[in-house]
CSV table of C-alpha atoms in Angstrom, one decimal:
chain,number,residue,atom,x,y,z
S,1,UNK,CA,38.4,83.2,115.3
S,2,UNK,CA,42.1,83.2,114.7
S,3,UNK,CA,43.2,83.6,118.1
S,4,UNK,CA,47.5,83.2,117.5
S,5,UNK,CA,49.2,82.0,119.9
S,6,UNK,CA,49.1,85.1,122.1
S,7,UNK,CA,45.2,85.5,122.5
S,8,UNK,CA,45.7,88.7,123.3
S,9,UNK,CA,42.1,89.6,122.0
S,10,UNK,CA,40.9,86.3,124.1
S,11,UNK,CA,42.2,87.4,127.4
S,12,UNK,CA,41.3,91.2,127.2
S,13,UNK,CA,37.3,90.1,126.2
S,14,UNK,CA,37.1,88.1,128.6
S,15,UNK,CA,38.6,90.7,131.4
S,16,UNK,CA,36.6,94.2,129.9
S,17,UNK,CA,34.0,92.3,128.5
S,18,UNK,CA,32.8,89.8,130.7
S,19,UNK,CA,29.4,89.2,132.1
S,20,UNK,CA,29.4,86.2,135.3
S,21,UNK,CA,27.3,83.8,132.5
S,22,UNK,CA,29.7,84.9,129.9
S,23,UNK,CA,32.6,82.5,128.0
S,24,UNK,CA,34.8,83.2,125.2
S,25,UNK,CA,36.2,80.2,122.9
S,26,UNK,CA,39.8,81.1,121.5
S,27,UNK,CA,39.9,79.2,118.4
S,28,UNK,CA,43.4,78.8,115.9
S,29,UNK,CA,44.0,75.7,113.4
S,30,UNK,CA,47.0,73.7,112.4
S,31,UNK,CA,49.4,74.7,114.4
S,32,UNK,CA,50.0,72.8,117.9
S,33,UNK,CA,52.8,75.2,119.2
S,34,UNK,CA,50.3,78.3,118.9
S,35,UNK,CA,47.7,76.2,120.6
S,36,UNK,CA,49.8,75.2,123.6
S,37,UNK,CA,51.1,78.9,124.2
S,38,UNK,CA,47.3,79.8,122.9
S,39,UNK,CA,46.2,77.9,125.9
S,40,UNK,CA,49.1,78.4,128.5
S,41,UNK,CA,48.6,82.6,127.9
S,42,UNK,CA,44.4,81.9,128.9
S,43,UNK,CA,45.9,80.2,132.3
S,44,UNK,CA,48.8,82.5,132.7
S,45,UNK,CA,46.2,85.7,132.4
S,46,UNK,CA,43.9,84.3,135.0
S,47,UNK,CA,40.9,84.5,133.0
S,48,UNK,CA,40.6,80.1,132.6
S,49,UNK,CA,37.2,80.4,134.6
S,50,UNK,CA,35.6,82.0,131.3
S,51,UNK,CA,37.5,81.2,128.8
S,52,UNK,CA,39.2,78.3,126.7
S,53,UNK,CA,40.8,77.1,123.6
S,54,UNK,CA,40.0,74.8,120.9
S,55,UNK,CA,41.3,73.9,117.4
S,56,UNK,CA,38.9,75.2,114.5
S,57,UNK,CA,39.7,75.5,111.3
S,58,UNK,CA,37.8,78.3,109.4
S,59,UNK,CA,34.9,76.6,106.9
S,60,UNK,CA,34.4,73.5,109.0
S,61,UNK,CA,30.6,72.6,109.2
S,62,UNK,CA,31.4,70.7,112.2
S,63,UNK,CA,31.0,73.4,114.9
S,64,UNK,CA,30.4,70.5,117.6
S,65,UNK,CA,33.5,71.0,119.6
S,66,UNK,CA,32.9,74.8,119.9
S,67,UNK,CA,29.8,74.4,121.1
S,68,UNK,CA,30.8,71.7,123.9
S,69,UNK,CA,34.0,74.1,124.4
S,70,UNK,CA,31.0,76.8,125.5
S,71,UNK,CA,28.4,74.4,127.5
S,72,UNK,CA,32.3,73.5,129.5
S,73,UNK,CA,32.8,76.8,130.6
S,74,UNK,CA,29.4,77.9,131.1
S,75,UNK,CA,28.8,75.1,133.5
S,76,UNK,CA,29.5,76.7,136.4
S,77,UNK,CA,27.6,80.1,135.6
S,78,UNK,CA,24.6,79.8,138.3
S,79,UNK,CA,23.9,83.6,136.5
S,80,UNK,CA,22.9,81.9,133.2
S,81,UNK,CA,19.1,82.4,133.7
S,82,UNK,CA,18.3,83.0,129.5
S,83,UNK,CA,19.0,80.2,127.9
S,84,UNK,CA,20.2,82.4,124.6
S,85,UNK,CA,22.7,83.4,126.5
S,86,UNK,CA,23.7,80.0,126.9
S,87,UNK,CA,24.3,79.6,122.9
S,88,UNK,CA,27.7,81.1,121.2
S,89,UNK,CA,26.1,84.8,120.1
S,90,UNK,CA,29.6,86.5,118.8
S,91,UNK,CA,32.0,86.1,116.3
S,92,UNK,CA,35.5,88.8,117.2
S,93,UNK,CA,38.4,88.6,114.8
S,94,UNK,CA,41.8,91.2,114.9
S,95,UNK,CA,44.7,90.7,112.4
S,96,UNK,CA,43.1,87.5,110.9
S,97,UNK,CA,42.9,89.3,107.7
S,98,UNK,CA,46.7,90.3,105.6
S,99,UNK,CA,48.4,90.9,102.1
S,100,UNK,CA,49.6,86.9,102.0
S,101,UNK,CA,45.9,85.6,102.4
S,102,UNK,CA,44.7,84.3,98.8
S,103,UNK,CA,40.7,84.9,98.4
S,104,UNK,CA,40.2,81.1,99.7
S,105,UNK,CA,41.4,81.9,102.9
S,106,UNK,CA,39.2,84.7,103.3
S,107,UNK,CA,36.5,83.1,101.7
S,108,UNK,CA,36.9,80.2,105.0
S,109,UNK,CA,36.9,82.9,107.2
S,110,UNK,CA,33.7,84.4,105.8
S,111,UNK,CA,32.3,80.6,105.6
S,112,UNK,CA,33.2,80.3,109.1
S,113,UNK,CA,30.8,83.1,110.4
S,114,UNK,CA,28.3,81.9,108.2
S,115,UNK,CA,28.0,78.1,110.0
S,116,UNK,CA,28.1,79.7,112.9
S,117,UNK,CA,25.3,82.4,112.0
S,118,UNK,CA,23.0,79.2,110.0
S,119,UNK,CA,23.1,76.6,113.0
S,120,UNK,CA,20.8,76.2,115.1
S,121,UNK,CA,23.4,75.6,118.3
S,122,UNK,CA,24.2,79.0,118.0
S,123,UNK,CA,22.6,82.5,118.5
S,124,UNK,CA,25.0,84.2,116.9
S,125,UNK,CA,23.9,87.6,114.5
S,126,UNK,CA,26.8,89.7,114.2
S,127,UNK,CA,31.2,89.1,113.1
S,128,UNK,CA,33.4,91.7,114.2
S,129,UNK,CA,36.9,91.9,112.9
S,130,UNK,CA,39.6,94.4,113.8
S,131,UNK,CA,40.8,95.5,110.7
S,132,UNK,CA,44.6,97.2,110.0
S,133,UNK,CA,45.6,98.8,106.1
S,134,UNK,CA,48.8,96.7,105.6
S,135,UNK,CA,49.1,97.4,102.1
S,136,UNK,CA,48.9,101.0,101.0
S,137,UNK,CA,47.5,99.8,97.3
S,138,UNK,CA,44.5,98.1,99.1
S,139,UNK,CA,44.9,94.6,97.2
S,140,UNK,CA,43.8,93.1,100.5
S,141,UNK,CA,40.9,95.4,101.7
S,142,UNK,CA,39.8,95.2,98.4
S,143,UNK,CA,39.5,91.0,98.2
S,144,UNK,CA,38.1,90.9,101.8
S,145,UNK,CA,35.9,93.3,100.2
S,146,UNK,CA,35.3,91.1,97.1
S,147,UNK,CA,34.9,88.1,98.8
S,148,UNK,CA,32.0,89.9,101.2
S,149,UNK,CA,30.0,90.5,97.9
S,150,UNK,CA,30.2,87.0,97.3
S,151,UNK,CA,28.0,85.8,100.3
S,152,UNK,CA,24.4,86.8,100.4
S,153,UNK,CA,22.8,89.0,102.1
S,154,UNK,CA,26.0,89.8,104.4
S,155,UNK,CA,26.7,93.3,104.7
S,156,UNK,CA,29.7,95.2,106.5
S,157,UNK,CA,29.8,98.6,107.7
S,158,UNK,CA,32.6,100.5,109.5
S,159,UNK,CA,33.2,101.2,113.0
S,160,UNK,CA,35.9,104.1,112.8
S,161,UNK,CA,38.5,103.6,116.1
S,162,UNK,CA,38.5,106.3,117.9
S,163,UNK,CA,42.0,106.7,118.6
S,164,UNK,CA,44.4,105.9,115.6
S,165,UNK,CA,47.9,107.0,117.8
S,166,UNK,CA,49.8,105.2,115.3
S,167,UNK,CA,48.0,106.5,111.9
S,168,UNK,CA,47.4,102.8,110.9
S,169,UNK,CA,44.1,103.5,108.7
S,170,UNK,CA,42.1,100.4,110.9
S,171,UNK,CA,39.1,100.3,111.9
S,172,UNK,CA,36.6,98.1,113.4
S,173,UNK,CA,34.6,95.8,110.7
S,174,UNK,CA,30.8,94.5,111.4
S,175,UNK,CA,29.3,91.7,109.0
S,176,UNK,CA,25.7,90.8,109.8
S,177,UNK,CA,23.1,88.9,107.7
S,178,UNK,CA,20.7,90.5,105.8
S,179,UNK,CA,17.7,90.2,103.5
S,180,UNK,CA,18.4,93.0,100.3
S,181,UNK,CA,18.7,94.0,97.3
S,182,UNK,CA,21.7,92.2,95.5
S,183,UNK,CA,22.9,95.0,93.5
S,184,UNK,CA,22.1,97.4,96.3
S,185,UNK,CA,24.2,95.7,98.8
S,186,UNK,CA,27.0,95.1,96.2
S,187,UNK,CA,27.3,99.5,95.8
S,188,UNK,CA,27.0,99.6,99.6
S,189,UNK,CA,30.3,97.5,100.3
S,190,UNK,CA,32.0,99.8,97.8
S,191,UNK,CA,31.2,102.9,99.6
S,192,UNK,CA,32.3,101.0,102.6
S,193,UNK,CA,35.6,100.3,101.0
S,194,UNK,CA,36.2,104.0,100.2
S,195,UNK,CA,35.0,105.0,104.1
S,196,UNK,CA,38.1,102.5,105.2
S,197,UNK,CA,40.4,103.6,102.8
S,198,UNK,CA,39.7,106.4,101.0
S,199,UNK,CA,40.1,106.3,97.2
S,200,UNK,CA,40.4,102.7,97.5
S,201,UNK,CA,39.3,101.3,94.0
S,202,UNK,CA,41.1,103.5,92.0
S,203,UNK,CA,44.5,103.3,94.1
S,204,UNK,CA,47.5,102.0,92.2
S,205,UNK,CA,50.0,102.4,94.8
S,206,UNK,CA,52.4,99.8,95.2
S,207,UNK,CA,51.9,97.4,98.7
S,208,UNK,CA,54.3,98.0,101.3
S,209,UNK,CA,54.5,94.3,102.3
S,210,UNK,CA,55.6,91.8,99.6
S,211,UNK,CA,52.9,89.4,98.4
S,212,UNK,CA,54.3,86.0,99.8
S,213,UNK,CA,51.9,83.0,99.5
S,214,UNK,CA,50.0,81.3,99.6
S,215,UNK,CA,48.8,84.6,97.6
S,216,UNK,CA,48.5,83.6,94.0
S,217,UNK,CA,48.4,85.5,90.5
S,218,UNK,CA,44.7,84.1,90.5
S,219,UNK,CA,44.0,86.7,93.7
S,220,UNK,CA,45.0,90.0,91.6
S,221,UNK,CA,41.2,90.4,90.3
S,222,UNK,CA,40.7,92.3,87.2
């Protein structure tokens, strides 16, 4: 989700994580230009045998061209005995989540994984999304955050990386679906939010980055 024009995360899957009866949809919205280089970067990287873009935007119910995107490229795979593995059964994310994204953004993305995880076209159980601290006073860890307690039963954890060379405080973040105790699941996401960034709901540091929108005065929760 959120591929960019560069598709970086697109074309390395699909190189280090590729089975023969494997395909990866690169998916970015409402912007053609990205798309095109979105798409010329997939041919340019040699990896257009297993992998191919289409336009979603985040939130859309209508997951009909993603699935068509996958039954494309997986039309060739004479190695795709299990017919799961025939379904969409991943959701990867990196960078789709900064200081400028007001809680409805975030709230799409979130949606996003949701359709994907409720329809029956898919078999998809798990959403991973590279995450990097932008902001030092965690405004935007803490409405990613926010908006996760919003959604039942989704829970997140943190996946540490295991090299940080450039001290950027990311890490990988899993959401999977649930059944739980509201109120215990709602503590567990804070204790997540302090493993990511420690001290993170009591931090009053300024953000490095300036809010730009369309981040709103209604995104700076109480």
């Amino acid at each position: 989700l959120g591929a960019g024009g560069s598709g970086i995360l697109a074309v390395l899957a699909t190189k280090h994580l590729t089975h023969p009866a494997t395909a990866w949809i690169a998916t970015d919205w409402g912007n053609e230009a990205a798309l095109t280089r979105l798409r010329s970067n997939i041919a340019l990287s040699d990896v257009s045998e297993r992998a191919i873009a289409v336009e979603y935007q985040w939130g859309n119910s209508d997951i009909s061209e993603l699935v068509d995107a996958n039954e494309h490229v997986l039309g060739g795979a004479i190695y795709c005995l299990d017919p799961f593995r025939k379904k969409l059964d991943l959701v990867l994310a990196a960078d789709v989540v900064y200081p400028s994204m007001s809680h409805h953004q975030i709230g799409a993305l979130l949606a996003a994984f949701q359709i994907l995880y409720n329809s029956p076209l898919t078999h998809i159980s798990e959403f991973y999304c590279a995450y990097v601290n932008r902001d030092m006073s965690g405004e935007t860890l803490k409405r990613f955050l926010r908006e996760i307690k919003k959604v039942n039963c989704l829970w997140v954890e943190m996946i540490p990386f295991p090299d940080d060379f450039y001290n950027t405080g990311g890490s990988m973040i899993r959401l999977w679906f649930q059944d739980s105790d509201p109120t215990g699941r709602k503590n567990h996401v804070d204790v997540v939010g302090d493993d990511i960034m420690p001290g993170l709901w009591t931090r009053t540091v300024c953000p490095v980055e300036q809010w730009t929108p369309p981040f709103t005065v209604e995104d700076q929760y109480d």
